[in-house]
Amino acid sequence: MLMHIGGKEYEGGEGHWIEVKNPATGELVDRVPAGTKEDVSAAVDAAEAAFRLWGKKSMRERGIILFHAAHIVRDQHRDLARLLTLEQGKPIRESVDEIRGFANILEFYAGISAHSSGDVIRLGSAGDCMVIRESFGVCGAIIPWNMPVLIMGWKVGPALLAGNTLVLKPASATPLTSLKLAGILDSAGLLPGVLNVVTGSGESVGEAIVKHPVIRKLSFTGDCATGTKIRALAGAHCKDLTLELGGSDPMIVMPDASIEKAVEGAIRGRFYNAGQTCTAVKRLYVHEKISSLFIQKLKERIDAITVGNGLGSRIDMGPMNNAAQRDTISQLVEETRENKEGTILTGGSSLKGTAYEHGYFYRPTLVSNVVPGSGLVSREVFGPVLPVMTFPDLDTAINEANNTRYGLGASIWTKDLATTKRVFDEVRAGIIWVNRHLTVPPEVPFGGVNESGVGRENGQHALDNYSRTKTLFLGW
Ligand code: NAD
C-alpha cells in the first residue's frame, strides 16, 4: 500500500519499503514506503493548502462529512476488521469492536458539531469582548500499534471537526488499516489534503512531523520515553502538545465486591488485546479476606483462555504484535522467576507447537506474591501478564495504587459508597472506574496524570484541545 498525501496515493520513500508481517504467522501482509522528511514536507504542503478551504467550512458541514464517513466504515467493517487482525494480531471480534469504535467517535463528533460556541465578556465602559475558538491549522498526529484504529479516531475526529487539517503517522507495524481509513474519509467528502498519512519510522517521519515549523499542534500516543523526547523537541518551538503515554493501572477488589464480576473484569482488563492496552489492569490488589478464593477462580478462568491466530474462530487472545514486545515480556517474567520476586501460578512462557511456531504468542500468565518494587509492578507491563497482590485495608491499597510514576486509570470494585469516594479522591489517575475497567466511550475525557501524559482526548475536551481561543476586544 502507498502513503496517502493530498487525497492521492503517494509513493515517496526513495524506493525503501517497510514490510508489514502477520504477528500470528510471520507472513508478509503488505509493504509500505519508508517515508522521509521530504514526504512529511509534501504532506504538510498538501494539508496547508487544504486548510484554506476546510478551515472556512462551518462545523456543521464538517460534521456531516464525518457522519458520512462513519456510515461507510460501518458498511465495510468486516473487511477493515480482517485487515486490522492481519497486521495487529488481535482476535477478529476485538478488531470489529475497534472499527465500530472508530465509527462511534466520528459520529460523536458529528453530533456535537451543532454546539460550537464561544463567550461574550462584558466589561462595562471598558468595552465588550467576543471570544471564539479557532483551529490551529495543520496538526500532527503520531500513533502506536496497539490500538491503531481507535487512537487514529481519537485524533482525527476532534482535529478535523475543529477545522484543522492533519498529517498522521501510524506505527510501522500497523499502517494498513489507517491508510484504508484515510481513503474512506476522503471518499466521504474530505477535501484532498485534509487528512494525510505518512508511513515510516519514528526517527525519520515522526521527528520530521514534530519539528516541522508549520505544525503548531501535536498529538502523540505511545511510550513514555518517546513522549519525553517529543516534549523536549516540541517545547523548543513552543508547540501545543497532547501526550497520551504509558500506564500501570491498579485494580482494587474489596471484600464486598462481586467476585464473579471482578474476576471477569480482571480477565478482560488484563488480557484484552493480549494485554497491550494502555489502560489495561496492570496491578491487581485483592483484599486478604477474599484473596485465596479470588486467585483460585482467576487462575481457572485464565487457564480457560484460548490463544491462537486472531482470524480463527473462538479465539480469546491473539499473539502479541511484535517479537520485541514478546521478548520484553518474556525477559521480565524470567527475571521475576530467577530473582524469586513472585510465584508464577500459570503461564510464564511462549506458546509452543506448530500452530504457534512463527507467531509472537505468549501464554496468559498469573503471578502472585509479587515483591514490592519488582519489575512486574514498577514498570509498564505491556503484555498478558497479571501480577496479583493482597492487602489488609483500604489505606494500604490506596498507598500501593499510588506507588507508581504513572496515573492513567484505576478501578475500585466494591458496593460501598464511602470506599468509592475515598478512592476517587485519593488515587491519582485521569479516570477512576467503579466495578468496571478499560471502557472509554467517545463521550468520556481520557488522559493521564503524572508521567502518563498531558491533555485529554475524547469528548468536548478534545475539541477544545484542537482549538485555541481568540478574542475580539471592542472598546466602544
Ligand atoms: P512508541 O513510543 O515506540 O511508538 C509510538 C509511535 O511513535 C510510533 O508511530 C513510532 O513510530 C513513533 N515514534 C517512535 N520514536 C519517535 C520519535 N523519536 N519521534 C517521533 N515519533 C516517534 O510506542 P509503542 O511501542 O508503539 O506503543 C506502546 C506504548 O504506547 C505503551 O507505553 C502504551 O502504554 C502507550 N499507549 C498509550 C495510550 C494512551 O492513550 N495513554 C494508548 C495506547 C498506547
Coordinates of C-alpha atoms in Angstrom, one line a residue, residues 13-399:
G13 CA 10.2 6.8 0.5
E14 CA 13.0 7.0 -2.1
G15 CA 12.5 3.3 -3.0
H16 CA 12.8 2.0 0.6
W17 CA 10.0 -0.1 2.0
I18 CA 8.7 -1.4 5.3
E19 CA 7.3 -4.9 5.5
V20 CA 4.1 -5.5 7.5
K21 CA 4.0 -9.0 8.9
N22 CA 1.2 -11.0 10.3
P23 CA 2.0 -11.4 14.1
A24 CA 0.3 -14.8 14.1
T25 CA 2.3 -16.4 11.3
G26 CA 5.2 -14.1 10.4
E27 CA 3.9 -14.0 6.8
L28 CA 4.1 -10.8 4.7
V29 CA 0.8 -9.0 4.6
D30 CA 1.9 -6.0 2.6
R31 CA 4.6 -3.3 2.4
V32 CA 4.5 0.4 2.7
P33 CA 7.1 3.1 1.8
A34 CA 9.7 4.0 4.4
G35 CA 8.9 7.7 4.3
T36 CA 11.4 10.6 4.6
K37 CA 11.3 14.1 5.8
E38 CA 10.7 15.3 2.3
D39 CA 7.5 13.2 2.3
V40 CA 6.4 14.9 5.5
S41 CA 7.0 18.3 3.8
A42 CA 4.9 17.2 0.9
A43 CA 2.1 16.2 3.3
V44 CA 2.3 19.4 5.2
D45 CA 2.1 21.4 2.0
A46 CA -1.0 19.5 1.0
A47 CA -2.5 20.0 4.5
E48 CA -1.7 23.7 4.4
A49 CA -3.4 24.2 1.0
A50 CA -6.4 22.2 2.1
F51 CA -6.7 24.2 5.4
R52 CA -7.5 27.3 3.4
L53 CA -10.9 25.8 2.4
W54 CA -11.5 23.3 5.2
G55 CA -11.0 25.8 7.9
K56 CA -13.7 28.1 6.4
K57 CA -16.4 25.4 6.4
S58 CA -18.9 25.5 9.2
M59 CA -18.6 22.9 11.9
R60 CA -21.9 21.5 10.8
E61 CA -20.6 21.0 7.2
R62 CA -17.5 19.2 8.6
G63 CA -19.7 17.1 10.9
I64 CA -21.8 15.9 8.1
I65 CA -18.7 14.6 6.3
L66 CA -17.5 12.8 9.4
F67 CA -21.0 11.3 9.8
H68 CA -21.0 10.1 6.2
A69 CA -17.5 8.5 6.7
A70 CA -18.7 6.7 9.8
H71 CA -21.5 5.2 7.7
I72 CA -19.1 3.9 5.1
V73 CA -16.8 2.5 7.8
R74 CA -19.7 0.6 9.3
D75 CA -20.6 -0.8 5.9
Q76 CA -17.0 -2.1 5.3
H77 CA -16.3 -3.1 8.9
R78 CA -15.8 -6.8 8.1
D79 CA -13.0 -6.2 5.6
L80 CA -11.5 -3.5 7.7
A81 CA -11.5 -5.7 10.8
R82 CA -9.9 -8.5 8.9
L83 CA -7.1 -6.2 7.7
L84 CA -6.6 -5.0 11.3
T85 CA -6.3 -8.5 12.6
L86 CA -3.8 -9.4 9.9
E87 CA -1.5 -6.5 10.8
Q88 CA -2.1 -6.2 14.5
G89 CA -2.9 -9.8 15.6
K90 CA -5.9 -9.3 17.8
P91 CA -8.9 -11.6 17.6
I92 CA -11.3 -10.6 14.9
R93 CA -14.1 -9.8 17.5
E94 CA -11.8 -7.2 19.0
S95 CA -11.0 -5.8 15.6
V96 CA -14.7 -5.4 14.9
D97 CA -15.1 -3.6 18.2
E98 CA -12.2 -1.3 17.3
I99 CA -13.6 -0.5 13.8
R100 CA -17.0 0.2 15.3
G101 CA -15.3 2.3 18.0
F102 CA -13.8 4.4 15.2
A103 CA -17.2 4.9 13.6
N104 CA -18.6 5.8 17.1
I105 CA -16.0 8.5 17.5
L106 CA -16.8 10.1 14.1
E107 CA -20.5 10.0 14.9
F108 CA -20.0 11.5 18.3
Y109 CA -18.1 14.5 16.9
A110 CA -20.5 14.9 14.0
G111 CA -23.2 15.0 16.7
I112 CA -21.6 17.8 18.7
S113 CA -20.8 19.9 15.7
A114 CA -24.0 21.8 16.2
H115 CA -22.8 23.1 19.6
S116 CA -19.8 25.2 18.6
S117 CA -19.9 28.1 21.0
G118 CA -17.9 31.0 22.4
D119 CA -18.2 33.7 25.0
V120 CA -19.1 37.3 25.3
I121 CA -17.4 39.1 28.2
R122 CA -19.0 42.5 29.1
L123 CA -16.6 45.0 30.7
G124 CA -18.9 48.0 31.2
S125 CA -17.4 51.2 30.0
A126 CA -14.1 49.5 29.0
G127 CA -15.9 47.6 26.2
D128 CA -17.0 44.1 25.3
C129 CA -15.1 41.0 24.3
M130 CA -16.1 38.3 21.9
V131 CA -14.1 35.1 22.4
I132 CA -14.2 32.5 19.7
R133 CA -12.3 29.2 19.3
E134 CA -10.1 29.0 16.2
S135 CA -8.3 26.0 14.8
F136 CA -4.5 25.6 14.8
G137 CA -4.2 24.9 11.0
V138 CA -2.0 21.9 10.2
C139 CA -1.8 19.5 13.1
G140 CA 0.5 16.4 13.6
A141 CA -0.6 13.1 15.0
I142 CA 1.6 10.1 15.8
I143 CA 0.1 6.8 16.8
P144 CA 1.2 3.4 18.2
W145 CA 0.5 -0.2 17.1
N146 CA -1.7 -1.5 19.9
M147 CA -5.0 0.2 19.1
P148 CA -4.1 1.9 15.8
V149 CA -7.7 2.5 14.6
L150 CA -9.3 3.7 17.9
I151 CA -6.4 6.0 18.6
M152 CA -6.5 7.3 15.0
G153 CA -10.2 8.1 15.6
W154 CA -9.4 9.9 18.9
K155 CA -7.2 12.3 16.9
V156 CA -8.9 12.5 13.5
G157 CA -12.5 13.1 14.9
P158 CA -11.9 16.2 17.0
A159 CA -8.9 17.6 15.0
L160 CA -10.9 17.7 11.7
L161 CA -14.2 18.8 13.3
A162 CA -12.4 21.8 14.9
G163 CA -11.3 22.8 11.4
N164 CA -7.7 21.6 11.4
T165 CA -6.0 19.5 8.7
L166 CA -3.8 16.6 9.7
V167 CA -0.5 14.8 9.0
L168 CA -0.7 11.5 10.7
K169 CA 2.0 8.8 11.2
P170 CA 0.9 5.3 12.0
A171 CA 3.3 2.8 13.7
S172 CA 5.4 0.9 11.2
A173 CA 3.9 -2.4 12.3
T174 CA 0.3 -1.3 11.7
P175 CA -0.1 1.3 8.9
L176 CA -2.5 -0.6 6.6
T177 CA -5.9 0.0 8.2
S178 CA -5.0 3.6 8.8
L179 CA -4.3 4.0 5.1
K180 CA -7.6 2.4 4.2
L181 CA -9.5 4.6 6.6
A182 CA -7.9 7.7 5.2
G183 CA -9.2 6.7 1.7
I184 CA -12.7 6.1 3.2
L185 CA -12.7 9.6 4.8
D186 CA -11.7 11.2 1.5
S187 CA -14.4 9.3 -0.3
A188 CA -16.9 10.6 2.2
G189 CA -16.1 14.2 1.1
L190 CA -13.0 15.4 2.8
L191 CA -11.1 17.9 0.6
P192 CA -7.9 16.4 -0.7
G193 CA -5.1 17.1 1.7
V194 CA -7.3 17.4 4.8
L195 CA -6.0 14.0 6.1
N196 CA -2.6 12.8 5.1
V197 CA -1.0 9.6 6.2
V198 CA 2.8 9.3 6.0
T199 CA 4.3 5.9 6.7
G200 CA 7.9 5.4 8.1
S201 CA 10.0 5.2 11.2
G202 CA 9.7 7.4 14.3
E203 CA 13.3 8.7 13.8
S204 CA 12.7 10.0 10.2
V205 CA 8.9 10.6 9.7
G206 CA 7.9 11.0 13.4
E207 CA 10.7 13.5 14.2
A208 CA 10.1 15.4 10.9
I209 CA 6.4 15.9 11.9
V210 CA 7.4 17.1 15.4
K211 CA 10.0 19.5 14.1
H212 CA 8.0 20.9 11.1
P213 CA 7.6 24.6 11.6
V214 CA 4.1 24.8 10.1
I215 CA 2.7 22.3 12.5
R216 CA 1.8 24.1 15.7
K217 CA -0.3 21.4 17.4
L218 CA 0.9 17.8 18.0
S219 CA -0.8 14.8 19.5
F220 CA 1.2 11.8 20.4
T221 CA 0.3 8.4 21.8
G222 CA 3.0 6.0 22.7
D223 CA 5.8 5.1 25.1
C224 CA 6.8 7.5 27.9
A225 CA 10.4 7.6 26.7
T226 CA 9.3 8.7 23.2
G227 CA 6.9 11.2 24.7
T228 CA 9.6 12.8 26.8
K229 CA 11.8 13.1 23.7
I230 CA 8.9 14.6 21.7
R231 CA 8.1 17.0 24.5
A232 CA 11.6 18.4 24.5
L233 CA 11.6 18.9 20.7
A234 CA 8.1 20.4 20.6
G235 CA 8.8 22.6 23.7
A236 CA 11.9 24.1 22.0
H237 CA 9.4 25.5 19.4
C238 CA 6.6 26.3 21.9
K239 CA 4.2 23.9 20.2
D240 CA 0.9 22.9 21.7
L241 CA 1.1 19.2 22.7
T242 CA -1.2 16.4 23.8
L243 CA 0.6 13.3 25.2
E244 CA -1.1 10.0 25.9
L245 CA 1.6 7.8 27.3
G246 CA 2.0 4.6 29.3
G247 CA 0.1 3.5 32.3
S248 CA 0.2 0.9 35.1
D249 CA -3.4 0.9 36.2
P250 CA -4.2 -0.6 39.6
M251 CA -7.5 -2.6 40.2
I252 CA -8.5 -2.8 43.8
V253 CA -11.0 -5.5 44.9
M254 CA -12.7 -5.1 48.3
P255 CA -14.3 -8.0 50.2
D256 CA -17.9 -6.8 49.4
A257 CA -17.3 -6.9 45.7
S258 CA -19.0 -9.5 43.4
I259 CA -16.1 -12.0 43.0
E260 CA -17.5 -13.3 39.6
K261 CA -17.8 -9.8 38.2
A262 CA -14.4 -8.7 39.5
V263 CA -12.7 -11.9 38.1
E264 CA -14.3 -11.2 34.7
G265 CA -13.2 -7.5 35.0
A266 CA -9.6 -8.6 35.6
I267 CA -9.7 -11.0 32.7
R268 CA -11.0 -8.5 30.2
G269 CA -9.0 -5.7 31.8
R270 CA -5.7 -7.6 31.5
F271 CA -5.9 -10.0 28.6
Y272 CA -7.9 -7.9 26.0
N273 CA -5.6 -7.2 23.1
A274 CA -3.1 -9.6 24.6
G275 CA -2.5 -7.2 27.4
Q276 CA -1.3 -4.5 25.0
T277 CA -3.6 -1.7 26.2
C278 CA -2.6 1.5 27.9
T279 CA -5.3 1.3 30.5
A280 CA -5.1 -2.5 31.0
V281 CA -5.2 -3.8 34.6
K282 CA -1.5 -3.9 35.2
R283 CA -1.5 -4.4 39.0
L284 CA -4.3 -6.3 40.8
Y285 CA -4.8 -5.7 44.5
V286 CA -7.2 -8.1 46.3
H287 CA -8.3 -7.8 49.9
E288 CA -6.8 -10.6 52.1
K289 CA -10.3 -11.7 53.2
I290 CA -11.2 -13.0 49.8
S291 CA -7.8 -13.4 48.1
S292 CA -7.5 -17.2 48.2
L293 CA -10.9 -17.8 46.6
F294 CA -10.4 -14.9 44.2
I295 CA -7.0 -16.1 43.0
Q296 CA -8.2 -19.7 42.6
K297 CA -11.1 -18.5 40.4
L298 CA -8.9 -16.2 38.5
K299 CA -6.4 -18.9 37.7
E300 CA -9.2 -21.3 36.5
R301 CA -10.5 -18.5 34.3
I302 CA -7.0 -17.7 32.9
D303 CA -6.4 -21.4 32.1
A304 CA -9.6 -21.4 30.0
I305 CA -8.4 -18.6 27.7
T306 CA -7.9 -19.9 24.2
V307 CA -5.0 -18.4 22.4
G308 CA -4.5 -18.6 18.6
N309 CA -4.5 -16.8 15.3
G310 CA -6.9 -13.9 15.6
L311 CA -8.6 -14.9 12.4
G312 CA -9.6 -18.3 13.9
S313 CA -13.0 -18.9 15.5
R314 CA -13.4 -18.9 19.3
I315 CA -10.1 -17.3 19.9
D316 CA -10.0 -15.3 23.1
M317 CA -6.4 -13.9 22.7
G318 CA -4.2 -13.5 19.7
P319 CA -0.4 -13.2 19.5
M320 CA 1.5 -10.1 20.8
N321 CA 2.1 -7.6 18.0
N322 CA 5.8 -8.0 17.6
A323 CA 8.9 -10.0 18.6
A324 CA 10.5 -7.2 20.6
Q325 CA 7.4 -6.8 22.7
R326 CA 7.1 -10.5 23.3
D327 CA 10.8 -10.8 24.2
T328 CA 10.5 -7.9 26.7
I329 CA 7.6 -9.6 28.5
S330 CA 9.3 -12.9 28.5
Q331 CA 12.5 -11.4 30.0
L332 CA 10.5 -9.7 32.7
V333 CA 8.9 -12.9 33.7
E334 CA 12.2 -14.7 33.7
E335 CA 13.7 -12.0 35.9
T336 CA 10.8 -12.4 38.3
R337 CA 11.4 -16.2 38.4
E338 CA 15.2 -16.0 38.8
N339 CA 15.1 -13.3 41.5
K340 CA 12.2 -15.1 43.3
E341 CA 10.2 -11.9 43.1
G342 CA 6.9 -13.7 42.6
T343 CA 5.2 -17.1 42.2
I344 CA 4.1 -17.9 38.6
L345 CA 0.8 -19.7 39.1
T346 CA 0.1 -20.3 35.4
G347 CA 1.6 -19.3 32.0
G348 CA 5.1 -17.8 32.1
S349 CA 6.3 -18.9 28.7
S350 CA 5.9 -18.5 25.0
L351 CA 3.4 -20.9 23.3
K352 CA 5.0 -23.9 21.7
G353 CA 3.8 -26.2 18.8
T354 CA 3.5 -25.9 15.1
A355 CA 0.4 -23.6 15.1
Y356 CA 2.5 -21.1 17.1
E357 CA 5.9 -21.6 15.6
H358 CA 6.2 -18.3 13.6
G359 CA 4.0 -16.1 15.7
Y360 CA 4.6 -13.9 18.7
F361 CA 2.5 -15.9 21.1
Y362 CA 2.8 -15.6 24.9
R363 CA 0.7 -17.6 27.4
P364 CA -1.7 -15.7 29.6
T365 CA 0.2 -15.5 32.9
L366 CA -0.7 -15.0 36.6
V367 CA 1.9 -14.1 39.2
S368 CA 1.2 -14.0 42.9
N369 CA 3.3 -12.9 45.9
V370 CA 4.9 -10.2 43.9
V371 CA 7.6 -8.4 45.8
P372 CA 7.1 -4.6 46.1
G373 CA 9.5 -2.9 43.7
S374 CA 9.7 -5.9 41.3
G375 CA 9.8 -5.0 37.6
L376 CA 6.3 -6.5 37.2
V377 CA 4.8 -3.7 39.3
S378 CA 7.3 -0.9 38.9
R379 CA 7.4 -1.0 35.0
E380 CA 4.6 -0.8 32.5
V381 CA 4.0 -4.5 31.6
F382 CA 2.6 -4.3 28.1
G383 CA 1.6 -7.9 27.6
P384 CA -0.6 -10.8 29.0
V385 CA 1.0 -11.0 32.5
L386 CA -1.1 -10.2 35.6
P387 CA 0.6 -9.6 38.9
V388 CA -1.7 -10.1 41.9
M389 CA -1.1 -8.7 45.4
T390 CA -3.1 -8.8 48.6
F391 CA -3.8 -6.0 51.1
P392 CA -5.2 -5.8 54.6
D393 CA -7.0 -2.5 54.5
L394 CA -8.0 0.3 52.2
D395 CA -5.2 2.7 53.3
T396 CA -2.6 0.1 52.2
A397 CA -4.4 -0.4 48.9
I398 CA -4.6 3.3 48.1
N399 CA -0.9 3.7 49.0

